[in-house]
Amino acid sequence: MYNIVIETDIPMKLVRLIKMCLTETYSKVRVGKNLSDMFPIRNSLKQGDALSQLLFNFALEYAIRRVQVNQDGLKLNGTNQLLVYADGVNILGGSAHTVKENAEALIVASKEIGLEVNVNITKYMVMSQDRNAGQSRSMKTDNSSFERVEEFKYLGTNLTKQNSIQEEIMSRLNSGNACYHSEQNILSSRLLSKNFKIKIHRTIILPIVLYGCETWSLTLREERRLRVFENRVLRRILGPKRDEVREVEETT
């Protein structure tokens, strides 16, 4: 680990400080009101330590840089890329064979520094206009087998093999409805001003519905669904229009 940190051009002073924080460390475990005896930590990182996440990022970055991505991979901005966020790695490729080779290379590079791929939550998906593409139900490497799925959630966004956003918008609207119903009493309260309720709508409800909307390619149908949802929330905040009240009085 220390060699990896040094290779990332971290000053030696900080490397020595990291060693001092991690060597000859001891911990205790609390269960209820009981506290265990002190025991030494001989390997790995301390759970909950602020350095753990930083050192993990260094290790994963080191493993990814060692992976020689096949030139047949999907090109983003003119280069082949692995999309990485925290501990989630997304391997893009023009074919299942390319993805398999890059996955095997990443697994080997990760094992060399003590990291392992979680096979249970690792999936692969084929996105193609050809419905018969990628008929195999799993992708097998040397010691692992990855299940093929029709859709999965990555960074909070639902991805489908047809690259359709309809399921994602429906999921966003369902989450927005759940948030709206949880805040319904506040939005209907006469003790709060309308401006304050609008702020609640913009800071709590709208971000849930519009999460990831920068990548959406909307049709008129999806736009109508989003407008119907927003109008329902605003109607709860602002109340019925005067024209609607007069119409009700005339009919009665």
PDB file of N, CA and C in Angstrom, residues 67-74 80-82 91-108:
ATOM      1  N   VAL A  67      -4.465  -1.835 -15.973  1.00  0.00           N
ATOM      2  CA  VAL A  67      -5.274  -2.602 -16.917  1.00  0.00           C
ATOM      3  C   VAL A  67      -5.041  -2.048 -18.319  1.00  0.00           C
ATOM      4  N   GLN A  68      -4.643  -2.901 -19.224  1.00  0.00           N
ATOM      5  CA  GLN A  68      -4.470  -2.529 -20.625  1.00  0.00           C
ATOM      6  C   GLN A  68      -5.787  -2.758 -21.340  1.00  0.00           C
ATOM      7  N   VAL A  69      -6.566  -1.683 -21.506  1.00  0.00           N
ATOM      8  CA  VAL A  69      -7.895  -1.803 -22.098  1.00  0.00           C
ATOM      9  C   VAL A  69      -7.779  -2.130 -23.574  1.00  0.00           C
ATOM     10  N   ASN A  70      -8.541  -3.127 -24.003  1.00  0.00           N
ATOM     11  CA  ASN A  70      -8.549  -3.537 -25.406  1.00  0.00           C
ATOM     12  C   ASN A  70      -9.010  -2.391 -26.302  1.00  0.00           C
ATOM     13  N   GLN A  71      -8.382  -2.254 -27.461  1.00  0.00           N
ATOM     14  CA  GLN A  71      -8.715  -1.153 -28.366  1.00  0.00           C
ATOM     15  C   GLN A  71     -10.093  -1.286 -28.997  1.00  0.00           C
ATOM     16  N   ASP A  72     -10.730  -2.424 -28.814  1.00  0.00           N
ATOM     17  CA  ASP A  72     -12.075  -2.614 -29.343  1.00  0.00           C
ATOM     18  C   ASP A  72     -13.146  -2.076 -28.401  1.00  0.00           C
ATOM     19  N   GLY A  73     -12.719  -1.486 -27.298  1.00  0.00           N
ATOM     20  CA  GLY A  73     -13.670  -0.971 -26.327  1.00  0.00           C
ATOM     21  C   GLY A  73     -14.440   0.234 -26.840  1.00  0.00           C
ATOM     22  N   LEU A  74     -15.522   0.555 -26.144  1.00  0.00           N
ATOM     23  CA  LEU A  74     -16.336   1.699 -26.522  1.00  0.00           C
ATOM     24  C   LEU A  74     -15.558   2.976 -26.269  1.00  0.00           C
ATOM     25  N   ASN A  80     -10.611   4.993 -24.964  1.00  0.00           N
ATOM     26  CA  ASN A  80     -11.276   3.886 -24.289  1.00  0.00           C
ATOM     27  C   ASN A  80     -11.283   4.152 -22.789  1.00  0.00           C
ATOM     28  N   GLN A  81     -12.383   3.900 -22.133  1.00  0.00           N
ATOM     29  CA  GLN A  81     -12.468   4.263 -20.727  1.00  0.00           C
ATOM     30  C   GLN A  81     -13.172   3.204 -19.905  1.00  0.00           C
ATOM     31  N   LEU A  82     -12.768   3.183 -18.632  1.00  0.00           N
ATOM     32  CA  LEU A  82     -13.510   2.481 -17.604  1.00  0.00           C
ATOM     33  C   LEU A  82     -14.193   3.552 -16.759  1.00  0.00           C
ATOM     34  N   ILE A  91     -17.323  -1.371 -17.018  1.00  0.00           N
ATOM     35  CA  ILE A  91     -16.455  -1.688 -18.150  1.00  0.00           C
ATOM     36  C   ILE A  91     -17.282  -1.644 -19.425  1.00  0.00           C
ATOM     37  N   LEU A  92     -16.862  -0.815 -20.371  1.00  0.00           N
ATOM     38  CA  LEU A  92     -17.573  -0.664 -21.639  1.00  0.00           C
ATOM     39  C   LEU A  92     -16.792  -1.369 -22.735  1.00  0.00           C
ATOM     40  N   GLY A  93     -17.511  -2.020 -23.639  1.00  0.00           N
ATOM     41  CA  GLY A  93     -16.846  -2.709 -24.742  1.00  0.00           C
ATOM     42  C   GLY A  93     -17.769  -2.876 -25.920  1.00  0.00           C
ATOM     43  N   GLY A  94     -17.172  -3.009 -27.095  1.00  0.00           N
ATOM     44  CA  GLY A  94     -17.958  -3.193 -28.302  1.00  0.00           C
ATOM     45  C   GLY A  94     -18.462  -4.600 -28.488  1.00  0.00           C
ATOM     46  N   SER A  95     -17.977  -5.536 -27.683  1.00  0.00           N
ATOM     47  CA  SER A  95     -18.414  -6.928 -27.772  1.00  0.00           C
ATOM     48  C   SER A  95     -18.249  -7.582 -26.411  1.00  0.00           C
ATOM     49  N   ALA A  96     -18.933  -8.723 -26.235  1.00  0.00           N
ATOM     50  CA  ALA A  96     -18.829  -9.449 -24.970  1.00  0.00           C
ATOM     51  C   ALA A  96     -17.415  -9.970 -24.750  1.00  0.00           C
ATOM     52  N   HIS A  97     -16.723 -10.320 -25.829  1.00  0.00           N
ATOM     53  CA  HIS A  97     -15.348 -10.806 -25.715  1.00  0.00           C
ATOM     54  C   HIS A  97     -14.430  -9.716 -25.174  1.00  0.00           C
ATOM     55  N   THR A  98     -14.614  -8.486 -25.636  1.00  0.00           N
ATOM     56  CA  THR A  98     -13.792  -7.378 -25.162  1.00  0.00           C
ATOM     57  C   THR A  98     -14.044  -7.096 -23.699  1.00  0.00           C
ATOM     58  N   VAL A  99     -15.312  -7.087 -23.303  1.00  0.00           N
ATOM     59  CA  VAL A  99     -15.645  -6.850 -21.897  1.00  0.00           C
ATOM     60  C   VAL A  99     -15.055  -7.944 -21.018  1.00  0.00           C
ATOM     61  N   LYS A 100     -15.098  -9.192 -21.481  1.00  0.00           N
ATOM     62  CA  LYS A 100     -14.557 -10.305 -20.713  1.00  0.00           C
ATOM     63  C   LYS A 100     -13.051 -10.160 -20.529  1.00  0.00           C
ATOM     64  N   GLU A 101     -12.336  -9.799 -21.585  1.00  0.00           N
ATOM     65  CA  GLU A 101     -10.879  -9.630 -21.478  1.00  0.00           C
ATOM     66  C   GLU A 101     -10.524  -8.508 -20.511  1.00  0.00           C
ATOM     67  N   ASN A 102     -11.232  -7.383 -20.604  1.00  0.00           N
ATOM     68  CA  ASN A 102     -10.942  -6.264 -19.718  1.00  0.00           C
ATOM     69  C   ASN A 102     -11.302  -6.590 -18.272  1.00  0.00           C
ATOM     70  N   ALA A 103     -12.380  -7.357 -18.072  1.00  0.00           N
ATOM     71  CA  ALA A 103     -12.758  -7.755 -16.716  1.00  0.00           C
ATOM     72  C   ALA A 103     -11.714  -8.693 -16.112  1.00  0.00           C
ATOM     73  N   GLU A 104     -11.222  -9.637 -16.911  1.00  0.00           N
ATOM     74  CA  GLU A 104     -10.189 -10.543 -16.413  1.00  0.00           C
ATOM     75  C   GLU A 104      -8.915  -9.788 -16.062  1.00  0.00           C
ATOM     76  N   ALA A 105      -8.551  -8.800 -16.889  1.00  0.00           N
ATOM     77  CA  ALA A 105      -7.347  -8.015 -16.595  1.00  0.00           C
ATOM     78  C   ALA A 105      -7.514  -7.211 -15.317  1.00  0.00           C
ATOM     79  N   LEU A 106      -8.709  -6.663 -15.096  1.00  0.00           N
ATOM     80  CA  LEU A 106      -8.952  -5.894 -13.876  1.00  0.00           C
ATOM     81  C   LEU A 106      -8.954  -6.794 -12.642  1.00  0.00           C
ATOM     82  N   ILE A 107      -9.498  -8.005 -12.767  1.00  0.00           N
ATOM     83  CA  ILE A 107      -9.507  -8.936 -11.638  1.00  0.00           C
ATOM     84  C   ILE A 107      -8.088  -9.313 -11.239  1.00  0.00           C
ATOM     85  N   VAL A 108      -7.233  -9.578 -12.241  1.00  0.00           N
ATOM     86  CA  VAL A 108      -5.840  -9.944 -11.957  1.00  0.00           C
ATOM     87  C   VAL A 108      -5.098  -8.789 -11.294  1.00  0.00           C
TER      88      VAL A 108
END
